Structures are given as C-alpha cells and as structure tokens.
Amino acid sequence: MAQQTTNKNEWPLWEVFIRSKAGLDHKHAGSLHAADAEMAIENARDVYTRRMEGVSIWVVESKNIHASDPGESESLYDPANDKIYRHPTFYNLPDAVKYM
Amino acid sequence: MTVHSFQEHFDKKIGSDVSIEPRDWMPDDYRKTLIRQISQHAHSEIIGMLPEGNWISRAPSLRRKAVLLAKVQDEAGHGLYLYSAAETLGITRDELYDQLHSGKAKYSSIFNYPTLTWADMGAIGWLVDGAAIMNQVPLCRCSYGPYARAMVRVCKEESFHQRQGYEIMLTLSNGAPMQKKMAQDALDRWWWPSLMMFGPPDAESGNTEQSMRWRIKRLTNDELRQKFIDVTVEQANILGLTIPDKNLKWNEERGHYDSGVINWDEFWNVVKGNGPCNKQRLDARKNAWADGQWVRDAAMAHAEKRKARKEKAAKAA
Ligand SMILES: [Fe+2]
Ligand SMILES: [Fe+2]
C-alpha cells in the first residue's frame, strides 16, 4: 500500500564513522537517514556525538559500501591461516639476545 | 552449503557466544523475532518522549528544564540507534513507521499512562528508566551484533536518566508536606505499571524460551522483575516513601522480596489499546509524521537540485 510511495521518498541511508579523539582511527558508529552528505554529518553530530564522543565524522552512503561475503570467509582468510611465520613468536632466539 | 549446514553453523555460533552479524545466514524466525523486538523497542523510545515532553515547557527551573530536554533528546537518539539496527535485518525505516502508525507494531504500554504532575518526571526517571535499565543491561550481550552494540550505547546514557529522576523525587520528598504528597502520589500511580514493563509472567510468556535459546534474551521476565523490586525497595526507603503494595515483604529464605499480585487484566487492556492515553499518543506520533512530510520532501528536492547543479558544472568545466 503506502509502502511504495513512501519508499520512493525515503531519505537515503548513510553509515557514520567517528574519530573519538585525535590520533585514533575512525570507527563505525551506526547509520542514519539524511537527504544529502551535509545533512548526514549534521544529523550524525546530533545522534552519535551528544557527549563529545567525536572530533571528526565521516559519512558514506550505505549503497557505496562493499563488503566481503561472510559465506566465503573461510576461503578468504584461509591463506593467512598457515602463515604463522608472519608472527614474531614463530622465531626461536637464544635468551641472550636482548631488545628484539 | 546446504540449509542444513547453514543451520548447523548458526547453532554452533550461538552455542559458543559468537555474534551474528547482518550478512550472516540466520533462520527466518530469528530474523522475524529480532525485527519485532528491536522495532518494538525503538517505537517505545520514540513514543516514550511524549509523556515527558508534556512537562518540558513547565519545568520548575531552568536547570530542570535543560536536564529534561537533554533526557528527551537522548530518547530520540535511542530510537534512532534501534531503528538503524532493525534496518540491518532487511526492513526499511518507512515500513517500520507504517507498522507503528497502523497499530500493527506495539510499544511499551507504560507510555499510555498520563503525566499528571511534575512529580511524574521524577517517578518516570527513577522507575521507568530504572526498569528499562534492568531490561537493557543483559541485552548488551544479545547474540545479534547490531542490537547488542546499540544497547551498549543506550545503557551508557540511561544512568543519568534514572539519577535525574531520583533527584527530583529526593527534592520533593524533602520538601513541603504538599511536595512529599505529590511524590508519594506519583509513586502510587507508576509502581504497578513499572512492574508490568517486564512483560507477562514466565508461565504465560510464549516467546521467552526460544529467545533464551537464541540468546536474544538472557534473563526471564520474572527474574528481571524480581531484581528490580529488590533494588527499588531500598531506594524508596531512602526517599521515605511507601511502595503501594501491602504484600511487599522480605523473604529471608528466598533472599528476595515477596510482592503482591499484578493486575494483568489491566496490562492486557492497555496493550489492546484501551489505556488512558493510547489514542492520544498514537495520534501525536501520526500527526508529527504527516506534518513533517513537506519538510522531508523539500529537503530531498533541494538535495537533488544541488546534485544536478554540481554535475552540470562538472560537465561544463
Ligand atoms: Fe531510552
Ligand atoms: Fe531513558
């Protein structure tokens, strides 16, 4: 019923990323609807940073996010599984060696 | 993978407390249950603004007004976190609103009671937000990732809500006899509906068992209700107010308070739409949505126009 007409007018969905303080990465905070990027940033300030949770906001329209397929995660991450030599603990050095 | 092995994989994750994320395979009923619960929760936050919004312009001081305004704004935020969590399950915001406005979706029946005096702002913060916190803390460990993360955010903000309410009650209880009477009257009216917020007794709650198995719920309705009673009795004593239940008594053996029987007929009657304010609340919400239509349309038209202008300028350059 009303659904088709309302969906057509629904403001697009945006994903919000927030840098909680200088020196840290932006982290996904959630999503919201807004007519454009500027409004998305303003809304993100009101919705996700009412208590100074952020010093910088990124917004990305959700349709522009590309994600890996969880069904394929086994084959996607499999090549990393057998490469334990990428970790420092793989190497046995004499105790006498310091600062390494 | 076959459906069978998908199910097995899902069960294994639930069994070992690994979160389910939006793009993971999940059983249809799990998805449906979550949409129902999360959207009901979101609607409660949104409708929940109305009884308190009623007193913003009549708060007794500038400090109380600023606090109430901030609290109501938080509740709007909670609604928005939860709507976006529900949307990750494949339902649109407009569909969610339609379900609320058509009466298909429910919201917490506590918000269908009127806020008659300023003391109600105290009782709501103390009892209603207090009960909400009891419900919400275990949900921070819910199996569905986006819901759990939204609840962590909500819980961080809730504790100020309860404390500001209790502070109002404290001020009134230590005030003139008329003020203390007002506080007692608010407690009398909000106590039982607050206990009903935990939902029907376990024996009659059809969804509880499956929800516990899926780790959407971690504690039963009756367990949460008992926890709430146990902590709240002491808080009422500090205020010097009396909880309106003659059967309330410490049970040494159980290590809990025993309490009187809840009037479930009243509960179901309010759920069915016959509470004192059901119509008023839903009308206010529907009118706000309808009255805002031109604003949403105008913002969209403006955004499209700006985008078209930018594209034209880029082409010309
Ligand atoms: Fe809330
Ligand atoms: Fe609250």
Short mmCIF file of C-alpha atoms and ligand atoms in Angstrom, two decimals:
data_model
loop_
_atom_site.label_atom_id
_atom_site.label_comp_id
_atom_site.label_asym_id
_atom_site.label_seq_id
_atom_site.Cartn_x
_atom_site.Cartn_y
_atom_site.Cartn_z
CA MET A 1 0.00 0.00 0.00
CA ALA A 2 1.57 3.25 1.13
CA GLN A 3 4.88 1.48 1.11
CA GLN A 4 5.85 2.06 -2.49
CA THR A 5 5.16 5.76 -2.42
CA THR A 6 6.88 6.25 0.91
CA ASN A 7 9.94 4.19 -0.01
CA LYS A 8 10.49 6.32 -3.07
CA ASN A 9 10.73 9.40 -0.87
CA GLU A 10 12.71 7.84 1.93
CA TRP A 11 15.94 9.73 2.58
CA PRO A 12 18.96 7.58 1.70
CA LEU A 13 20.78 5.62 4.39
CA TRP A 14 24.29 6.68 5.48
CA GLU A 15 26.93 4.87 7.51
CA VAL A 16 28.58 7.01 10.17
CA PHE A 17 32.24 6.72 11.21
CA ILE A 18 33.60 8.69 14.15
CA ARG A 19 37.11 9.53 15.30
CA SER A 20 36.74 9.63 19.07
CA LYS A 21 39.93 11.62 19.61
CA ALA A 22 42.92 12.90 17.70
CA GLY A 23 45.32 10.09 16.86
CA LEU A 24 42.72 7.32 16.65
CA ASP A 25 41.07 5.72 13.60
CA HIS A 26 37.53 6.49 12.56
CA LYS A 27 35.26 3.72 13.80
CA HIS A 28 31.81 2.68 12.61
CA ALA A 29 29.18 4.15 14.95
CA GLY A 30 25.91 3.26 13.23
CA SER A 31 23.73 4.60 10.46
CA LEU A 32 21.07 7.22 9.81
CA HIS A 33 18.91 8.72 7.08
CA ALA A 34 19.61 12.11 5.51
CA ALA A 35 18.81 13.89 2.25
CA ASP A 36 22.48 14.59 1.46
CA ALA A 37 26.01 14.36 2.88
CA GLU A 38 25.88 17.69 4.68
CA MET A 39 22.67 16.79 6.47
CA ALA A 40 24.09 13.35 7.25
CA ILE A 41 27.04 14.97 9.04
CA GLU A 42 24.78 17.35 10.97
CA ASN A 43 22.45 14.50 11.96
CA ALA A 44 25.42 12.32 12.91
CA ARG A 45 26.59 15.06 15.27
CA ASP A 46 23.19 15.10 16.99
CA VAL A 47 22.62 11.35 17.02
CA TYR A 48 26.09 9.96 17.74
CA THR A 49 28.10 12.70 19.48
CA ARG A 50 25.87 14.28 22.13
CA ARG A 51 28.57 13.73 24.77
CA MET A 52 31.70 14.74 22.90
CA GLU A 53 32.21 11.22 21.58
CA GLY A 54 33.96 12.53 18.48
CA VAL A 55 36.33 15.06 16.98
CA SER A 56 35.73 14.08 13.36
CA ILE A 57 32.87 12.46 11.43
CA TRP A 58 32.84 10.55 8.13
CA VAL A 59 29.62 9.64 6.38
CA VAL A 60 29.33 7.24 3.45
CA GLU A 61 26.11 6.45 1.65
CA SER A 62 25.39 2.83 2.58
CA LYS A 63 24.90 1.76 -1.03
CA ASN A 64 28.56 2.63 -1.65
CA ILE A 65 29.90 0.20 0.94
CA HIS A 66 31.25 -3.03 -0.47
CA ALA A 67 31.61 -5.91 1.97
CA SER A 68 33.20 -9.33 1.94
CA ASP A 69 30.87 -12.30 1.82
CA PRO A 70 30.67 -14.00 5.24
CA GLY A 71 29.87 -17.29 3.49
CA GLU A 72 33.28 -17.16 1.87
CA SER A 73 35.19 -16.04 4.92
CA GLU A 74 36.83 -19.43 5.30
CA SER A 75 38.42 -19.39 1.87
CA LEU A 76 39.09 -15.64 2.11
CA TYR A 77 41.12 -15.90 5.30
CA ASP A 78 42.43 -19.41 4.72
CA PRO A 79 45.71 -18.29 3.10
CA ALA A 80 46.59 -16.44 6.34
CA ASN A 81 45.98 -19.50 8.47
CA ASP A 82 49.10 -21.44 7.53
CA LYS A 83 51.47 -18.48 7.57
CA ILE A 84 52.29 -18.38 11.22
CA TYR A 85 55.81 -17.27 10.23
CA ARG A 86 54.23 -13.81 9.94
CA HIS A 87 54.13 -13.63 13.72
CA PRO A 88 57.23 -12.77 15.77
CA THR A 89 56.64 -15.69 18.13
CA PHE A 90 57.45 -18.10 15.25
CA TYR A 91 61.17 -17.45 15.69
CA ASN A 92 63.18 -19.07 18.49
CA LEU A 93 66.14 -16.96 19.51
CA PRO A 94 68.61 -17.52 22.37
CA ASP A 95 67.65 -15.79 25.63
CA ALA A 96 70.91 -13.88 25.50
CA VAL A 97 69.59 -11.77 22.63
CA LYS A 98 68.08 -8.58 24.13
CA TYR A 99 65.85 -5.82 22.74
CA MET A 100 64.40 -7.90 19.91
CA MET B 1 26.45 -25.13 1.85
CA THR B 2 23.02 -26.66 2.29
CA VAL B 3 20.35 -25.09 4.51
CA HIS B 4 21.09 -27.85 6.98
CA SER B 5 24.75 -26.95 7.26
CA PHE B 6 23.90 -23.22 7.42
CA GLN B 7 21.66 -24.02 10.38
CA GLU B 8 24.40 -26.08 11.99
CA HIS B 9 26.90 -23.26 11.55
CA PHE B 10 24.43 -20.79 13.07
CA ASP B 11 23.69 -23.06 16.04
CA LYS B 12 27.40 -23.51 16.68
CA LYS B 13 27.92 -19.75 16.77
CA ILE B 14 25.00 -19.24 19.15
CA GLY B 15 26.28 -22.07 21.33
CA SER B 16 29.75 -20.58 21.61
CA ASP B 17 28.54 -16.98 22.12
CA VAL B 18 29.79 -15.70 18.77
CA SER B 19 27.80 -12.71 17.50
CA ILE B 20 25.53 -12.98 14.48
CA GLU B 21 26.11 -10.12 12.02
CA PRO B 22 23.75 -8.71 9.35
CA ARG B 23 25.20 -10.58 6.37
CA ASP B 24 25.43 -13.93 8.18
CA TRP B 25 22.90 -16.64 7.43
CA MET B 26 20.16 -16.78 10.09
CA PRO B 27 16.88 -18.69 10.44
CA ASP B 28 13.80 -16.77 9.28
CA ASP B 29 12.20 -16.93 12.72
CA TYR B 30 15.31 -15.49 14.36
CA ARG B 31 15.20 -12.58 11.91
CA LYS B 32 11.46 -12.06 12.47
CA THR B 33 11.76 -12.21 16.24
CA LEU B 34 14.57 -9.65 16.19
CA ILE B 35 12.71 -7.27 13.88
CA ARG B 36 9.69 -7.47 16.17
CA GLN B 37 11.68 -6.96 19.36
CA ILE B 38 14.06 -4.25 18.10
CA SER B 39 11.33 -2.25 16.38
CA GLN B 40 9.05 -2.51 19.40
CA HIS B 41 11.94 -1.23 21.46
CA ALA B 42 12.60 1.63 19.01
CA HIS B 43 8.92 2.62 18.97
CA SER B 44 8.94 2.67 22.79
CA GLU B 45 11.84 5.13 22.84
CA ILE B 46 10.06 7.41 20.35
CA ILE B 47 6.60 7.28 21.96
CA GLY B 48 8.33 7.49 25.34
CA MET B 49 9.30 11.08 24.55
CA LEU B 50 5.67 12.20 24.64
CA PRO B 51 4.74 11.83 28.34
CA GLU B 52 7.90 13.70 29.36
CA GLY B 53 7.72 16.20 26.52
CA ASN B 54 4.46 17.23 28.18
CA TRP B 55 6.44 18.88 31.02
CA ILE B 56 9.41 20.50 29.25
CA SER B 57 7.74 23.91 28.99
CA ARG B 58 6.54 23.70 32.61
CA ALA B 59 9.68 22.50 34.35
CA PRO B 60 10.07 24.29 37.71
CA SER B 61 13.54 25.72 37.00
CA LEU B 62 15.93 26.36 34.13
CA ARG B 63 18.18 23.56 35.40
CA ARG B 64 15.33 21.04 35.44
CA LYS B 65 14.26 22.19 32.01
CA ALA B 66 17.73 21.75 30.48
CA VAL B 67 18.03 18.29 32.06
CA LEU B 68 14.61 17.13 30.87
CA LEU B 69 15.28 18.44 27.39
CA ALA B 70 18.59 16.54 27.27
CA LYS B 71 16.92 13.37 28.51
CA VAL B 72 14.13 13.52 25.94
CA GLN B 73 16.70 14.18 23.22
CA ASP B 74 18.58 11.06 24.36
CA GLU B 75 15.40 9.02 23.99
CA ALA B 76 15.10 10.23 20.39
CA GLY B 77 18.70 9.09 19.88
CA HIS B 78 17.90 5.68 21.37
CA GLY B 79 15.02 5.29 18.96
CA LEU B 80 17.30 6.14 16.05
CA TYR B 81 20.08 3.72 17.09
CA LEU B 82 17.48 0.97 17.33
CA TYR B 83 15.71 1.73 14.05
CA SER B 84 19.01 1.53 12.22
CA ALA B 85 19.81 -1.77 13.98
CA ALA B 86 16.42 -3.12 12.81
CA GLU B 87 17.12 -1.94 9.27
CA THR B 88 20.21 -4.17 9.09
CA LEU B 89 17.74 -7.10 9.12
CA GLY B 90 16.24 -6.05 5.79
CA ILE B 91 13.26 -3.88 6.68
CA THR B 92 13.02 -0.21 5.66
CA ARG B 93 12.52 2.73 8.03
CA ASP B 94 9.25 3.60 6.32
CA GLU B 95 7.93 0.08 6.79
CA LEU B 96 8.83 0.29 10.48
CA TYR B 97 6.99 3.62 10.82
CA ASP B 98 4.00 2.23 8.92
CA GLN B 99 3.78 -0.65 11.39
CA LEU B 100 3.78 1.76 14.33
CA HIS B 101 1.26 4.16 12.80
CA SER B 102 -1.13 1.42 11.68
CA GLY B 103 -1.09 -0.15 15.14
CA LYS B 104 0.42 -3.39 13.82
CA ALA B 105 3.55 -2.88 15.94
CA LYS B 106 3.39 -2.35 19.68
CA TYR B 107 5.35 -0.15 22.05
CA SER B 108 5.77 -0.38 25.81
CA SER B 109 2.35 0.08 27.40
CA ILE B 110 3.80 2.24 30.22
CA PHE B 111 3.73 5.24 27.89
CA ASN B 112 -0.04 5.07 27.64
CA TYR B 113 -0.38 6.48 31.15
CA PRO B 114 -0.76 10.26 31.66
CA THR B 115 1.82 12.53 33.34
CA LEU B 116 -0.38 14.50 35.73
CA THR B 117 2.12 16.37 37.92
CA TRP B 118 5.77 17.42 37.91
CA ALA B 119 6.50 14.55 40.32
CA ASP B 120 5.74 12.19 37.43
CA MET B 121 9.01 13.34 35.82
CA GLY B 122 10.75 12.09 38.95
CA ALA B 123 8.85 8.80 39.09
CA ILE B 124 9.39 8.10 35.39
CA GLY B 125 13.15 8.69 35.54
CA TRP B 126 13.51 6.66 38.71
CA LEU B 127 11.13 3.76 37.98
CA VAL B 128 10.51 3.62 34.23
CA ASP B 129 14.11 4.29 33.21
CA GLY B 130 15.19 2.10 36.11
CA ALA B 131 13.12 -0.81 34.80
CA ALA B 132 14.36 -0.11 31.28
CA ILE B 133 17.97 -0.34 32.51
CA MET B 134 17.24 -3.72 34.16
CA ASN B 135 15.89 -4.94 30.83
CA GLN B 136 18.62 -3.41 28.71
CA VAL B 137 21.82 -4.33 30.51
CA PRO B 138 21.55 -8.06 29.62
CA LEU B 139 20.69 -7.07 26.03
CA CYS B 140 24.21 -5.65 25.65
CA ARG B 141 25.24 -9.33 25.34
CA CYS B 142 22.47 -10.25 22.91
CA SER B 143 23.51 -12.58 20.09
CA TYR B 144 22.70 -10.11 17.30
CA GLY B 145 25.68 -7.77 16.92
CA PRO B 146 24.00 -4.52 15.79
CA TYR B 147 21.36 -4.78 18.55
CA ALA B 148 23.95 -5.51 21.23
CA ARG B 149 26.12 -2.58 20.12
CA ALA B 150 23.12 -0.22 20.08
CA MET B 151 22.28 -1.34 23.62
CA VAL B 152 25.79 -0.61 24.87
CA ARG B 153 25.38 2.94 23.64
CA VAL B 154 21.89 3.22 25.17
CA CYS B 155 22.95 1.84 28.56
CA LYS B 156 25.79 4.35 28.84
CA GLU B 157 23.25 7.14 28.52
CA GLU B 158 20.49 5.70 30.68
CA SER B 159 22.13 6.05 34.06
CA PHE B 160 21.83 9.85 34.00
CA HIS B 161 18.12 9.41 33.21
CA GLN B 162 17.49 7.40 36.33
CA ARG B 163 19.62 9.60 38.57
CA GLN B 164 17.96 12.84 37.48
CA GLY B 165 14.54 11.26 38.18
CA TYR B 166 15.59 10.06 41.61
CA GLU B 167 16.98 13.51 42.37
CA ILE B 168 13.58 15.05 41.58
CA MET B 169 11.93 12.55 43.95
CA LEU B 170 14.52 13.29 46.61
CA THR B 171 13.94 17.04 46.39
CA LEU B 172 10.16 16.64 46.58
CA SER B 173 10.35 14.13 49.43
CA ASN B 174 12.47 16.52 51.48
CA GLY B 175 10.26 19.48 50.62
CA ALA B 176 6.97 20.79 51.98
CA PRO B 177 4.27 18.27 53.00
CA MET B 178 2.40 19.03 49.77
CA GLN B 179 5.50 18.22 47.73
CA LYS B 180 6.10 14.97 49.57
CA LYS B 181 2.46 14.05 48.99
CA MET B 182 2.91 14.74 45.29
CA ALA B 183 5.94 12.42 45.19
CA GLN B 184 4.01 9.66 47.01
CA ASP B 185 1.08 10.05 44.61
CA ALA B 186 3.42 9.68 41.62
CA LEU B 187 4.97 6.53 43.13
CA ASP B 188 1.47 5.15 43.77
CA ARG B 189 0.47 5.60 40.14
CA TRP B 190 3.73 4.46 38.46
CA TRP B 191 4.73 1.49 40.64
CA TRP B 192 2.47 -1.19 39.19
CA PRO B 193 2.75 -0.15 35.53
CA SER B 194 6.55 -0.16 36.01
CA LEU B 195 6.43 -3.79 37.19
CA MET B 196 4.35 -4.63 34.11
CA MET B 197 7.16 -3.31 31.89
CA PHE B 198 8.97 -6.63 32.30
CA GLY B 199 6.17 -8.37 30.43
CA PRO B 200 3.80 -11.20 31.33
CA PRO B 201 4.84 -13.82 33.90
CA ASP B 202 7.19 -16.53 32.63
CA ALA B 203 4.46 -19.16 32.67
CA GLU B 204 2.45 -17.13 30.14
CA SER B 205 5.25 -15.72 28.04
CA GLY B 206 5.30 -17.80 24.88
CA ASN B 207 8.39 -16.27 23.28
CA THR B 208 10.73 -16.41 26.25
CA GLU B 209 12.04 -19.93 25.84
CA GLN B 210 13.01 -19.63 22.18
CA SER B 211 14.51 -16.16 22.76
CA MET B 212 16.63 -17.54 25.60
CA ARG B 213 17.84 -20.36 23.35
CA TRP B 214 18.82 -17.84 20.68
CA ARG B 215 20.49 -15.70 23.33
CA ILE B 216 18.35 -12.72 22.38
CA LYS B 217 17.14 -12.78 25.97
CA ARG B 218 19.44 -13.63 28.85
CA LEU B 219 17.08 -13.44 31.82
CA THR B 220 13.35 -14.19 32.09
CA ASN B 221 10.65 -11.56 32.71
CA ASP B 222 10.11 -12.72 36.29
CA GLU B 223 13.83 -12.79 37.07
CA LEU B 224 14.25 -9.22 35.86
CA ARG B 225 11.13 -8.06 37.70
CA GLN B 226 12.40 -9.59 40.95
CA LYS B 227 15.79 -7.90 40.55
CA PHE B 228 14.04 -4.57 40.01
CA ILE B 229 11.85 -4.94 43.10
CA ASP B 230 14.80 -5.96 45.25
CA VAL B 231 16.88 -2.88 44.42
CA THR B 232 14.00 -0.39 44.32
CA VAL B 233 12.57 -1.08 47.78
CA GLU B 234 15.72 0.28 49.42
CA GLN B 235 15.65 3.35 47.21
CA ALA B 236 12.04 4.06 48.24
CA ASN B 237 13.03 3.76 51.90
CA ILE B 238 15.73 6.38 51.45
CA LEU B 239 13.12 8.72 50.00
CA GLY B 240 10.82 8.00 52.95
CA LEU B 241 8.07 6.96 50.53
CA THR B 242 5.87 3.88 50.72
CA ILE B 243 5.59 1.38 47.87
CA PRO B 244 1.88 0.76 47.28
CA ASP B 245 1.96 -3.00 47.91
CA LYS B 246 0.74 -4.34 51.26
CA ASN B 247 2.22 -7.76 50.48
CA LEU B 248 5.73 -6.49 49.97
CA LYS B 249 7.89 -8.35 52.49
CA TRP B 250 11.49 -9.53 52.73
CA ASN B 251 11.71 -13.30 52.41
CA GLU B 252 14.78 -14.46 54.29
CA GLU B 253 14.66 -17.93 52.80
CA ARG B 254 14.48 -16.82 49.17
CA GLY B 255 16.78 -13.86 49.68
CA HIS B 256 14.26 -11.72 47.80
CA TYR B 257 11.23 -9.56 48.44
CA ASP B 258 7.85 -11.23 48.09
CA SER B 259 5.28 -8.99 46.44
CA GLY B 260 1.58 -8.76 45.64
CA VAL B 261 -0.22 -9.96 42.54
CA ILE B 262 -0.02 -7.79 39.43
CA ASN B 263 -3.27 -6.85 37.74
CA TRP B 264 -2.64 -8.47 34.38
CA ASP B 265 -6.14 -7.66 33.14
CA GLU B 266 -5.18 -4.01 33.28
CA PHE B 267 -1.95 -4.76 31.41
CA TRP B 268 -3.66 -6.61 28.56
CA ASN B 269 -6.35 -3.98 28.37
CA VAL B 270 -3.74 -1.25 27.84
CA VAL B 271 -1.84 -3.40 25.33
CA LYS B 272 -5.07 -3.84 23.39
CA GLY B 273 -5.38 -0.09 23.04
CA ASN B 274 -7.68 0.82 25.92
CA GLY B 275 -5.21 2.59 28.21
CA PRO B 276 -5.85 6.19 29.26
CA CYS B 277 -3.60 7.70 26.54
CA ASN B 278 -3.23 5.14 23.72
CA LYS B 279 -5.15 7.21 21.21
CA GLN B 280 -3.53 10.49 22.21
CA ARG B 281 -0.01 9.05 21.90
CA LEU B 282 -0.52 7.42 18.53
CA ASP B 283 -2.31 10.49 17.15
CA ALA B 284 0.54 12.76 18.25
CA ARG B 285 3.02 10.47 16.50
CA LYS B 286 0.97 10.16 13.31
CA ASN B 287 0.39 13.90 13.12
CA ALA B 288 4.07 14.65 13.62
CA TRP B 289 4.90 12.29 10.76
CA ALA B 290 2.23 13.71 8.44
CA ASP B 291 3.04 17.33 9.30
CA GLY B 292 6.70 16.72 8.56
CA GLN B 293 6.08 15.27 5.11
CA TRP B 294 6.61 18.58 3.28
CA VAL B 295 9.89 19.13 5.12
CA ARG B 296 11.20 15.71 4.09
CA ASP B 297 10.07 16.25 0.50
CA ALA B 298 11.60 19.73 0.36
CA ALA B 299 14.94 18.51 1.72
CA MET B 300 15.03 15.72 -0.85
CA ALA B 301 14.13 18.08 -3.71
CA HIS B 302 16.79 20.51 -2.55
CA ALA B 303 19.44 17.80 -2.36
CA GLU B 304 18.57 16.55 -5.85
CA LYS B 305 18.65 20.04 -7.31
CA ARG B 306 22.04 20.71 -5.77
CA LYS B 307 23.40 17.44 -7.06
CA ALA B 308 22.16 18.16 -10.58
CA ARG B 309 23.71 21.63 -10.50
CA LYS B 310 27.04 20.22 -9.38
CA GLU B 311 27.01 17.61 -12.14
CA LYS B 312 26.21 20.24 -14.73
CA ALA B 313 29.05 22.44 -13.53
CA ALA B 314 31.45 19.50 -13.63
CA LYS B 315 30.46 18.71 -17.21
CA ALA B 316 30.88 22.33 -18.30
CA ALA B 317 34.37 22.55 -16.79
FE FE C 1 15.96 5.26 26.30
FE FE C 2 15.92 6.74 29.28
#
